[in-house]
Tab-separated table of C-alpha atoms in Angstrom:
chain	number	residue	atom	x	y	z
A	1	UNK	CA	-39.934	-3.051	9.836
A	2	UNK	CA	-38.264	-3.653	6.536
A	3	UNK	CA	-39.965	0.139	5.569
A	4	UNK	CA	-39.402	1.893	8.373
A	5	UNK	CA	-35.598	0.604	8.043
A	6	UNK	CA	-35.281	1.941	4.558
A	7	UNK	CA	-36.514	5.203	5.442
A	8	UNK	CA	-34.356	5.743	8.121
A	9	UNK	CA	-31.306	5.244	6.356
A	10	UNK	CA	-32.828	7.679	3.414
A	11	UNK	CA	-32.911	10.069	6.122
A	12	UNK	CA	-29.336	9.041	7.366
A	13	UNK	CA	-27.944	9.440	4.302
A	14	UNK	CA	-29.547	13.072	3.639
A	15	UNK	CA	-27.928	14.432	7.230
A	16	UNK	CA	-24.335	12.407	6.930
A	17	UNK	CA	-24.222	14.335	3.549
A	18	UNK	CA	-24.913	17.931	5.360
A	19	UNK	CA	-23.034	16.617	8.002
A	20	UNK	CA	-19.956	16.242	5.898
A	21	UNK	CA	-20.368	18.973	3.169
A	22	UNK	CA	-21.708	21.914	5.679
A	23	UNK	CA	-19.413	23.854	8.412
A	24	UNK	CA	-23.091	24.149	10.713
A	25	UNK	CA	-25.695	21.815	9.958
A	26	UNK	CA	-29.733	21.614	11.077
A	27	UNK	CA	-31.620	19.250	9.783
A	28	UNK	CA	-35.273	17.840	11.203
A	29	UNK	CA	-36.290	14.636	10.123
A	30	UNK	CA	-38.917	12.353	11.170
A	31	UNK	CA	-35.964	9.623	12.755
A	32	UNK	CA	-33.489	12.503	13.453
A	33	UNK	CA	-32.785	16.217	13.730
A	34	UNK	CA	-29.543	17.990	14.769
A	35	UNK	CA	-29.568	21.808	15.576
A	36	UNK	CA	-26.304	23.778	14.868
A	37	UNK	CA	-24.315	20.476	14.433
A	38	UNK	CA	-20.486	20.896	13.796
A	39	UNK	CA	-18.429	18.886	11.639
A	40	UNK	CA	-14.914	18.965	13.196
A	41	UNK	CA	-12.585	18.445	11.676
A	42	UNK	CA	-14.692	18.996	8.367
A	43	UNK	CA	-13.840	17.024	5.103
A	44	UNK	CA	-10.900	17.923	3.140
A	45	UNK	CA	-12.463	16.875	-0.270
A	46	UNK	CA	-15.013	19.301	-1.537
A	47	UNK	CA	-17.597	19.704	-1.450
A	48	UNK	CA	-17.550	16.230	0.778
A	49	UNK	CA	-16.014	12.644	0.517
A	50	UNK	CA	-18.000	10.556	-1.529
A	51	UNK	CA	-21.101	9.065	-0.731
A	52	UNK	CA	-21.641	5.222	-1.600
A	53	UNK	CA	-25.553	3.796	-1.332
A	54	UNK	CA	-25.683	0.135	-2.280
A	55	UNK	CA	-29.551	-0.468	-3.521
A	56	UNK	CA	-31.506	-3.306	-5.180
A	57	UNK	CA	-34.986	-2.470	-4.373
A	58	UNK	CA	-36.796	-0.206	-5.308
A	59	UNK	CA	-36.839	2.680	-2.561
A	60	UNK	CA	-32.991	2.289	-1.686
A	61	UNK	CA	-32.454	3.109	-5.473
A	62	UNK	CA	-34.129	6.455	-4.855
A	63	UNK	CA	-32.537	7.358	-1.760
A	64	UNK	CA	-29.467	6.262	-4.048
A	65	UNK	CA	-30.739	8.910	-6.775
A	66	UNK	CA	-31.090	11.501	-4.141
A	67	UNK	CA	-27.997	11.048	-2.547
A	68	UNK	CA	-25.181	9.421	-3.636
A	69	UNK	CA	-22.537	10.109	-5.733
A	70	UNK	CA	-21.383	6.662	-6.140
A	71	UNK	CA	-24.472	4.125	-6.920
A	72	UNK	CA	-23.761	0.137	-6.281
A	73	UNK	CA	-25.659	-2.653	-6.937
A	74	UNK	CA	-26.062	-6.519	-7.760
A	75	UNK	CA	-27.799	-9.381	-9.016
A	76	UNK	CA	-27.962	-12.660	-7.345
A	77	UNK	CA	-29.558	-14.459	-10.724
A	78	UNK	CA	-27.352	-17.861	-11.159
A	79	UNK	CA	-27.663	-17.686	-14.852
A	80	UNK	CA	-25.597	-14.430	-16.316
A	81	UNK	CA	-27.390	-13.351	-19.140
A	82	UNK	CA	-30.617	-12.903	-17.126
A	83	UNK	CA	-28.038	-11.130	-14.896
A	84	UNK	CA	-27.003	-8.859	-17.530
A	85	UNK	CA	-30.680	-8.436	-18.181
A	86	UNK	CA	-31.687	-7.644	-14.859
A	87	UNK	CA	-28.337	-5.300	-14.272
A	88	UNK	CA	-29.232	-3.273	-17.432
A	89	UNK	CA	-32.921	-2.741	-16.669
A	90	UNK	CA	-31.909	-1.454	-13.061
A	91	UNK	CA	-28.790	1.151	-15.067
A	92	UNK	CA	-32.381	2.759	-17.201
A	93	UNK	CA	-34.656	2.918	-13.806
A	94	UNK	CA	-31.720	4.725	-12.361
A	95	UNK	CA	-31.135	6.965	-14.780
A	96	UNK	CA	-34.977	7.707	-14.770
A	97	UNK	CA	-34.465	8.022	-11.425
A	98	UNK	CA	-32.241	10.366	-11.301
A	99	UNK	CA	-33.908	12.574	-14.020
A	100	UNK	CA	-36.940	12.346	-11.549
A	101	UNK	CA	-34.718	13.994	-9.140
A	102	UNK	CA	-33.821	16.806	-10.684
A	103	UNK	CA	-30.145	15.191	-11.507
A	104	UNK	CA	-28.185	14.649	-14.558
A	105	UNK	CA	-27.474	10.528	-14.440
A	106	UNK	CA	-24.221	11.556	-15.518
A	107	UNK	CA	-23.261	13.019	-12.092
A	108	UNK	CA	-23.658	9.375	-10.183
A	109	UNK	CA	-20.830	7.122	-11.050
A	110	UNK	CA	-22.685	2.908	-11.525
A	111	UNK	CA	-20.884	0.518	-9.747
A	112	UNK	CA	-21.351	-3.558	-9.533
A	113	UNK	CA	-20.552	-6.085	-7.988
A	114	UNK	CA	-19.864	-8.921	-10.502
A	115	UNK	CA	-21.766	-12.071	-8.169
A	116	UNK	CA	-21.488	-16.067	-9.087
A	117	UNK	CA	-24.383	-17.404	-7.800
A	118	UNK	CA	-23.255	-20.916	-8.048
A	119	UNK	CA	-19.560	-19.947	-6.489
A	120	UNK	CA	-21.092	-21.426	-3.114
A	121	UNK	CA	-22.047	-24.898	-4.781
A	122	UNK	CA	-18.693	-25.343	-6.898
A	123	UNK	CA	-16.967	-25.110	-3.780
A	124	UNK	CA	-15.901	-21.212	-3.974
A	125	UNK	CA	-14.972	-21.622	-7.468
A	126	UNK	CA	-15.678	-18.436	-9.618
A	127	UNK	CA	-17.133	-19.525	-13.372
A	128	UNK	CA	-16.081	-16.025	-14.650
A	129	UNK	CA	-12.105	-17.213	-13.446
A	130	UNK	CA	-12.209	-19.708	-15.339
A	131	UNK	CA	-13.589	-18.424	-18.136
A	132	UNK	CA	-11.731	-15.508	-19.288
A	133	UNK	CA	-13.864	-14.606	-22.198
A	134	UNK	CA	-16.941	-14.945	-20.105
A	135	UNK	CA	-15.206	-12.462	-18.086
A	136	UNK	CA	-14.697	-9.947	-21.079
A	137	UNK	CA	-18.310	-10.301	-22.107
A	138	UNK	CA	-19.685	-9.511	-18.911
A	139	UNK	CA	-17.231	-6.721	-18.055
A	140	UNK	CA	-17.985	-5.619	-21.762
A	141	UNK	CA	-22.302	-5.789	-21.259
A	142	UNK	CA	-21.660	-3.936	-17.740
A	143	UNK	CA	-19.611	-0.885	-18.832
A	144	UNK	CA	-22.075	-0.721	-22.393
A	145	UNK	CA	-24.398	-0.337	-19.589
A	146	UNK	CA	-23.221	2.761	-18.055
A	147	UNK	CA	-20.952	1.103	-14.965
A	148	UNK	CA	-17.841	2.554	-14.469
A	149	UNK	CA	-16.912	0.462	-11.151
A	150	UNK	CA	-16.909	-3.364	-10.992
A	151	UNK	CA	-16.399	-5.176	-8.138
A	152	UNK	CA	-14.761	-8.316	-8.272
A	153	UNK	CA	-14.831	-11.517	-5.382
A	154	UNK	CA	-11.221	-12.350	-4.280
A	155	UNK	CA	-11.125	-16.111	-5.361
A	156	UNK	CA	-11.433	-18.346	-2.616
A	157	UNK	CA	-10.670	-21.477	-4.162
A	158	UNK	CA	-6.280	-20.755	-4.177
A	159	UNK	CA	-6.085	-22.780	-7.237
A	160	UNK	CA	-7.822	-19.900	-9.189
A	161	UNK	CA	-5.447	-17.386	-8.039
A	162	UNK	CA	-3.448	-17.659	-10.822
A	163	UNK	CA	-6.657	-16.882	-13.078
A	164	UNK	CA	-7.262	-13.969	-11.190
A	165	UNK	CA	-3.874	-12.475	-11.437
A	166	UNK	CA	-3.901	-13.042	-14.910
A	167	UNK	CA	-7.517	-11.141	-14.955
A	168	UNK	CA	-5.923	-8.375	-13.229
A	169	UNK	CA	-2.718	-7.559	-14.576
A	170	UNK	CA	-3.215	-8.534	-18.326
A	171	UNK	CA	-6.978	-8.522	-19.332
A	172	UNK	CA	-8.605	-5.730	-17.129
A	173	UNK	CA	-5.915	-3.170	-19.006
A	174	UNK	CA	-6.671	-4.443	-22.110
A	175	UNK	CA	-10.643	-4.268	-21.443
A	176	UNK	CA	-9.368	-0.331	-20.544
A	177	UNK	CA	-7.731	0.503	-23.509
């Protein structure tokens, strides 16, 4: 089921983080257990390599606050605003979240995927390519919102490749600064 799913991989992410942040590792979980388990060869970052959780709903957000270090997320809603809307609601239940677990929301870096639900329909064309202060604003309403990561589609139609490189090499610094 759906549940059981999402509580395995809760679980799965709990012992891949041991796993990768402890020389010996035993763990017993209700889907898994491992006695005196040996990471060889162990991570070279400390105190792990990063852990990414990609959650909409509302128990893979959790395991997300528990867990991760990186959090990612989406919205599928075809009209942006509402996107913006629904994006920004999910940033505050994460930070509360996070507070819930005992964690400073500052220690789990946001990340998004920027989605064009109507990409599909146009044909693979990206509105926010072709629209470069639509891209601005909702770069701008994302990182106001806390993400520091935004994930952006490759652009399948080739004709907006020139958009995109445009996007990437002039705007997205400027959008830094």
């Amino acid at each position: 089921s759906n549940g059981e799913r999402v509580a395995r991989f809760g679980e799965y992410v709990e012992l891949v983080g041991q796993l990768l942040g402890q020389e010996i590792t035993t763990y017993a979980g209700e889907h898994y257990s491992a006695q005196g388990a040996v990471m060889n060869p162990s991570s070279t970052q400390s105190p792990r390599v990063p852990i990414v959780v990609a959650a909409l709903g509302p128990k893979m957000l959790v395991h997300a606050a528990n867990h991760a270090d990186t959090w990612n997320t989406m919205s599928f809603d075809p009209d942006f605003n509402r996107q913006l809307d629904e994006l920004a609601e999910r940033a505050r239940h994460m930070e509360v979240l996070c507070e819930e677990a005992g964690r400073d929301p500052a220690s789990l870096r946001f990340s998004v995927n920027l989605f064009d639900a109507e990409a599909r329909a146009a044909g693979g064309r990206l509105r926010y390519y072709d629209d470069e202060d639509l891209f601005a604003r909702l770069v701008g309403a994302l990182v106001d919102e806390g993400f520091s990561d935004i994930g952006l589609y490759y652009p399948s139609d080739p004709d907006q490749l020139p958009a995109f490189e445009h996007l990437a090499t002039d705007v997205i610094p400027e959008l830094r600064r």
